[in-house]
Coordinates of C-alpha atoms in Angstrom, one line a residue:
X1 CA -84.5 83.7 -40.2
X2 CA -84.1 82.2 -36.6
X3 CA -84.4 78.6 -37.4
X4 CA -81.8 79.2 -40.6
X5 CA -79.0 81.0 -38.4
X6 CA -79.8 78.2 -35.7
X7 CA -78.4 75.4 -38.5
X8 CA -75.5 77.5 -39.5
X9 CA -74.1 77.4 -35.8
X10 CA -75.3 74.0 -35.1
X11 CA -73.6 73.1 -38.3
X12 CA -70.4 75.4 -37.8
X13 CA -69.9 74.1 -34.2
X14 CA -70.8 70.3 -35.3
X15 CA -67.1 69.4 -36.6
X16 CA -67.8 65.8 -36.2
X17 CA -71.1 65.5 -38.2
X18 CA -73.0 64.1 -35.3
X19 CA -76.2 66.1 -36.0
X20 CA -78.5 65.9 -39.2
X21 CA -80.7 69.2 -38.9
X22 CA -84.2 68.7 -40.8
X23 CA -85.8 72.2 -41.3
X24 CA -89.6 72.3 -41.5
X25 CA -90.6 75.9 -43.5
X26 CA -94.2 77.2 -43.7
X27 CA -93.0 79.6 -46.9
X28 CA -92.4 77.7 -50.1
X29 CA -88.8 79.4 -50.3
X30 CA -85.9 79.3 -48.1
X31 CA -85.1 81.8 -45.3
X32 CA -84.6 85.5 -46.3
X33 CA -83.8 89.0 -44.9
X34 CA -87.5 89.3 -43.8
X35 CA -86.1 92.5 -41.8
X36 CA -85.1 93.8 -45.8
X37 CA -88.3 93.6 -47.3
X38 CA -88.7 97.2 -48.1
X39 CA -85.9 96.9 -50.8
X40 CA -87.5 94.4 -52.4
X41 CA -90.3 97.4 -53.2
X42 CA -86.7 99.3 -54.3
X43 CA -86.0 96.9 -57.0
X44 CA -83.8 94.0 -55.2
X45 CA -85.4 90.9 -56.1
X46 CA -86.0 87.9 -54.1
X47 CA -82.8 86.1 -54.4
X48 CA -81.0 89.4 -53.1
X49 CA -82.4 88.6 -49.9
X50 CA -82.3 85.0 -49.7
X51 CA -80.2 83.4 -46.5
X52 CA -79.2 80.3 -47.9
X53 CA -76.9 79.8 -50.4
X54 CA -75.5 77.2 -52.6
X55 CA -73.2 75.5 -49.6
X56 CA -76.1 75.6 -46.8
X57 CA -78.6 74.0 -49.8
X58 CA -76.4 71.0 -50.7
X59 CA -75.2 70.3 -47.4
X60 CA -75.9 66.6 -47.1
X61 CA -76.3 67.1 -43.2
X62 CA -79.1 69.7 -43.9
X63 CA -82.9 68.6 -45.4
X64 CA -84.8 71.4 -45.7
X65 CA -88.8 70.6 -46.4
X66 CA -90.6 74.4 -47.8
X67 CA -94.2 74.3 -47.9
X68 CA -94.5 72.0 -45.0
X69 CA -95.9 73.5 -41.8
X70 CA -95.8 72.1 -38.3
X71 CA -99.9 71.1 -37.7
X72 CA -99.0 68.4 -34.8
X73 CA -96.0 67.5 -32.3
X74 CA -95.8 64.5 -30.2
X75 CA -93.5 64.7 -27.4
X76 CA -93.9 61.7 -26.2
X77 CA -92.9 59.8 -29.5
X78 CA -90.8 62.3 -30.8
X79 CA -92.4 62.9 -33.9
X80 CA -93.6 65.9 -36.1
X81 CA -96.7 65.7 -38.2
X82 CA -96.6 68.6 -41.2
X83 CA -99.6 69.4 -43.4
X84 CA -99.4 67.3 -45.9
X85 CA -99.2 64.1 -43.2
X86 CA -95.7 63.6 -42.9
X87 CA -94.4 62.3 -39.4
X88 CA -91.0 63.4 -38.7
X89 CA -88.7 61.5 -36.2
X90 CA -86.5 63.9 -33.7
X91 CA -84.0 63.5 -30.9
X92 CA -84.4 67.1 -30.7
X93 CA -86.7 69.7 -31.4
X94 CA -85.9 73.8 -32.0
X95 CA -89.4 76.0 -32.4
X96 CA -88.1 78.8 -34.3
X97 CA -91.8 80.2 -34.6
X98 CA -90.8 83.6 -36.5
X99 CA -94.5 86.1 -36.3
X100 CA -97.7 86.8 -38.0
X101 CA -98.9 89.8 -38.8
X102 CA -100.9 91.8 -36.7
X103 CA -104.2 93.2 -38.2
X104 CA -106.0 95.8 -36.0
X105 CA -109.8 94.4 -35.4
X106 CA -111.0 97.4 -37.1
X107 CA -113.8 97.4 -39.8
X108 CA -112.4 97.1 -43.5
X109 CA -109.9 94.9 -42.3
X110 CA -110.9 92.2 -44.8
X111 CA -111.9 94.5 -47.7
X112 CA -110.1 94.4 -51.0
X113 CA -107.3 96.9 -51.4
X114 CA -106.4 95.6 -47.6
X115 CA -103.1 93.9 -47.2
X116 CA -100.0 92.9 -44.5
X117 CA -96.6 93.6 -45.1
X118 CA -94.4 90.4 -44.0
X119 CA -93.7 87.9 -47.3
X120 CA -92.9 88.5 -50.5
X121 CA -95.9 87.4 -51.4
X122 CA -97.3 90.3 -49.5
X123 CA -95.8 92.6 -51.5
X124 CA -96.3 91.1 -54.7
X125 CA -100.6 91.7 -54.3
X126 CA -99.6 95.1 -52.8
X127 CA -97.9 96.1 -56.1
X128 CA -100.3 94.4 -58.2
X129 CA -103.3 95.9 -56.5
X130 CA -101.3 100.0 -56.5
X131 CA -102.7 102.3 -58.7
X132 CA -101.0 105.3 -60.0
X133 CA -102.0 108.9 -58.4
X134 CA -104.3 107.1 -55.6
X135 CA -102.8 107.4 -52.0
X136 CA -102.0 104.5 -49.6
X137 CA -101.9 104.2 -46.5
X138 CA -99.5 102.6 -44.2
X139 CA -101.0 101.5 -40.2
X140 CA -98.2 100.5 -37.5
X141 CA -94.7 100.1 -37.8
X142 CA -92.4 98.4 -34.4
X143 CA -89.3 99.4 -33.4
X144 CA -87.8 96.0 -34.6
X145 CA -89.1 96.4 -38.2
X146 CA -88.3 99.0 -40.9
X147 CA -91.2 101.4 -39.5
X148 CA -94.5 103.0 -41.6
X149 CA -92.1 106.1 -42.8
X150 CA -89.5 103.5 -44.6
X151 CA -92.4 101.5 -46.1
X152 CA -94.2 104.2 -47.4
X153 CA -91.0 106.3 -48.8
X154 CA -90.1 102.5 -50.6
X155 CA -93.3 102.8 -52.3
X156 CA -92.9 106.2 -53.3
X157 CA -88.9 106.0 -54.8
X158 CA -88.3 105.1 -58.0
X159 CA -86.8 101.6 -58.4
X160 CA -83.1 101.4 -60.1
X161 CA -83.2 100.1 -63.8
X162 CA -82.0 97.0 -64.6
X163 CA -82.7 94.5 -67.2
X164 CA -84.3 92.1 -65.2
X165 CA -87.9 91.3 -64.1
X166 CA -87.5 92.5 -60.0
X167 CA -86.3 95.6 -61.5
X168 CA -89.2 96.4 -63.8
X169 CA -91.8 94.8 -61.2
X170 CA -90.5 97.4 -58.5
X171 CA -91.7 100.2 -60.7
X172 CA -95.3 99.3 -59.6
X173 CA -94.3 100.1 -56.1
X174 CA -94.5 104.0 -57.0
X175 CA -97.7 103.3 -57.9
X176 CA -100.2 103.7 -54.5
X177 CA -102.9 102.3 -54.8
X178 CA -106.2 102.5 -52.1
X179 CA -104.1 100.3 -50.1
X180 CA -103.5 99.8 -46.4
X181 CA -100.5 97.7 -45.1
X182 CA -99.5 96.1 -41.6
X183 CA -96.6 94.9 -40.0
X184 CA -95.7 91.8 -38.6
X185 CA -95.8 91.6 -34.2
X186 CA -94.9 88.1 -32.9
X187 CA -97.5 85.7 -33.5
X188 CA -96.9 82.0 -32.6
X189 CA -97.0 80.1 -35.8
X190 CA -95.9 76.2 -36.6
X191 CA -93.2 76.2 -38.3
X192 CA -89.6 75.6 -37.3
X193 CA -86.2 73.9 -37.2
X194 CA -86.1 70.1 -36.7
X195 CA -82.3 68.4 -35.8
X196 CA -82.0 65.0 -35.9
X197 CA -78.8 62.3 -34.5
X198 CA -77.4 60.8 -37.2
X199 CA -77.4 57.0 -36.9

C-alpha cells in the first residue's frame, strides 16, 4: 500500500514526466486495502479492494513487475536483482517493505488447521480449511489492524448475496473451522518501489 501511494504522489507532483517509477511486488496482484481484509470474509471480493485502477495500470510512466521480489540490491551499481534474476537499473531507490506476519513460537504453530491473516491468499486456505459448527480461534490483533474481535465477528456474519463468486465464496467464512489466525506486525521483507530518470 505504501509503495503504490508513494507513485501516485511521485506521479501527481511529476508534471513534467521526468520520473519513470518501476514497482517491484512480492504478491502476484497489485496493491490493495490490506487494512480491509476482513470484508473480503464479508463478501467484497478482491477487486473491491484493489488500489490501482485502470489510469495508474496504463500509465506509460509506471511498470509495475507482480511476482517479483527484491532478493539482492547493489548500491554501488545501482541495480536491483528480483527472484527470477532480473537486474534492475535505478537512479533512485524507495523500500516500501510493508510486514510479515507474526507467528508466536508456540508449539502447533506449523500444524494444519494453523494459518496468518495478511493476503488474500490467507484467507482463501482459512475458508477452505472452516468447518461448520467447529470453533476458531483468533491470537493477537494491533492497534493498527482491524483487531481479533473484527476478525472473528467477519467470520461469524453472514455474507451479502450476490450473484457472483466472492459472494458465494464468503459464505464459507461462517463456517469455523479448528482454525487459529495471526495478524501481521512489521517484518522487513524485499519488496518495494523502484523510480527510475527517464532518459
Amino acid at each position: 500500500m505504501t509503495g503504490h501511494r508513494l507513485v501516485e504522489h511521485l506521479r501527481a507532483h511529476d508534471r513534467h514526466g521526468a520520473w519513470r517509477a518501476v514497482v517491484l511486488a512480492e504478491e502476484p496482484r497489485p496493491a490493495y486495502n490490506r487494512v480491509a481484509l476482513s470484508s473480503y470474509l464479508e463478501g467484497r471480493s478482491a477487486a473491491d479492494l484493489t488500489l490501482a485502477d485502470r489510469a495508474f495500470l496504463t500509465d506509460p510512466l509506471v511498470e509495475l513487475r507482480t511476482a517479483a521480489p527484491v532478493t539482492g540490491i547493489d548500491r554501488r551499481a545501482r541495480t536491483v536483482t528480483t527472484a527470477d534474476g532480473t537486474v534492475t537499473r535505478y537512479d533512485a531507490l524507495v523500500l516500501a517493505t510493508g510486514s510479515r506476519p507474526f507467528v508466536p513460537p508456540v508449539p502447533g504453530r506449523d500444524l494444519p488447521g494453523c494459518f496468518v491473516y495478511r493476503t488474500f491468499d490467507d484467507l482463501d486456505a482459512l475458508r477452505e480449511a472452516a468447518r461448520e459448527g467447529l470453533p476458531g480461534v483468533v491470537v493477537g490483533g494491533g492497534p493498527a489492524r482491524p483487531g481479533g474481535r473484527q476478525r472473528a465477528a467477519a467470520a461469524r456474519r453472514p455474507p451479502p448475496r450476490r450473484g457472483t463468486r466472492a459472494a458465494s465464496d464468503a459464505g464459507a467464512a461462517r463456517r469455523r473451522g479448528s482454525t487459529c489466525a495471526h495478524p501481521a506486525r512489521h517484518r522487513s521483507r524485499t519488496a518495494g518501489a523502484l523510480r527510475h530518470r527517464r532518459p
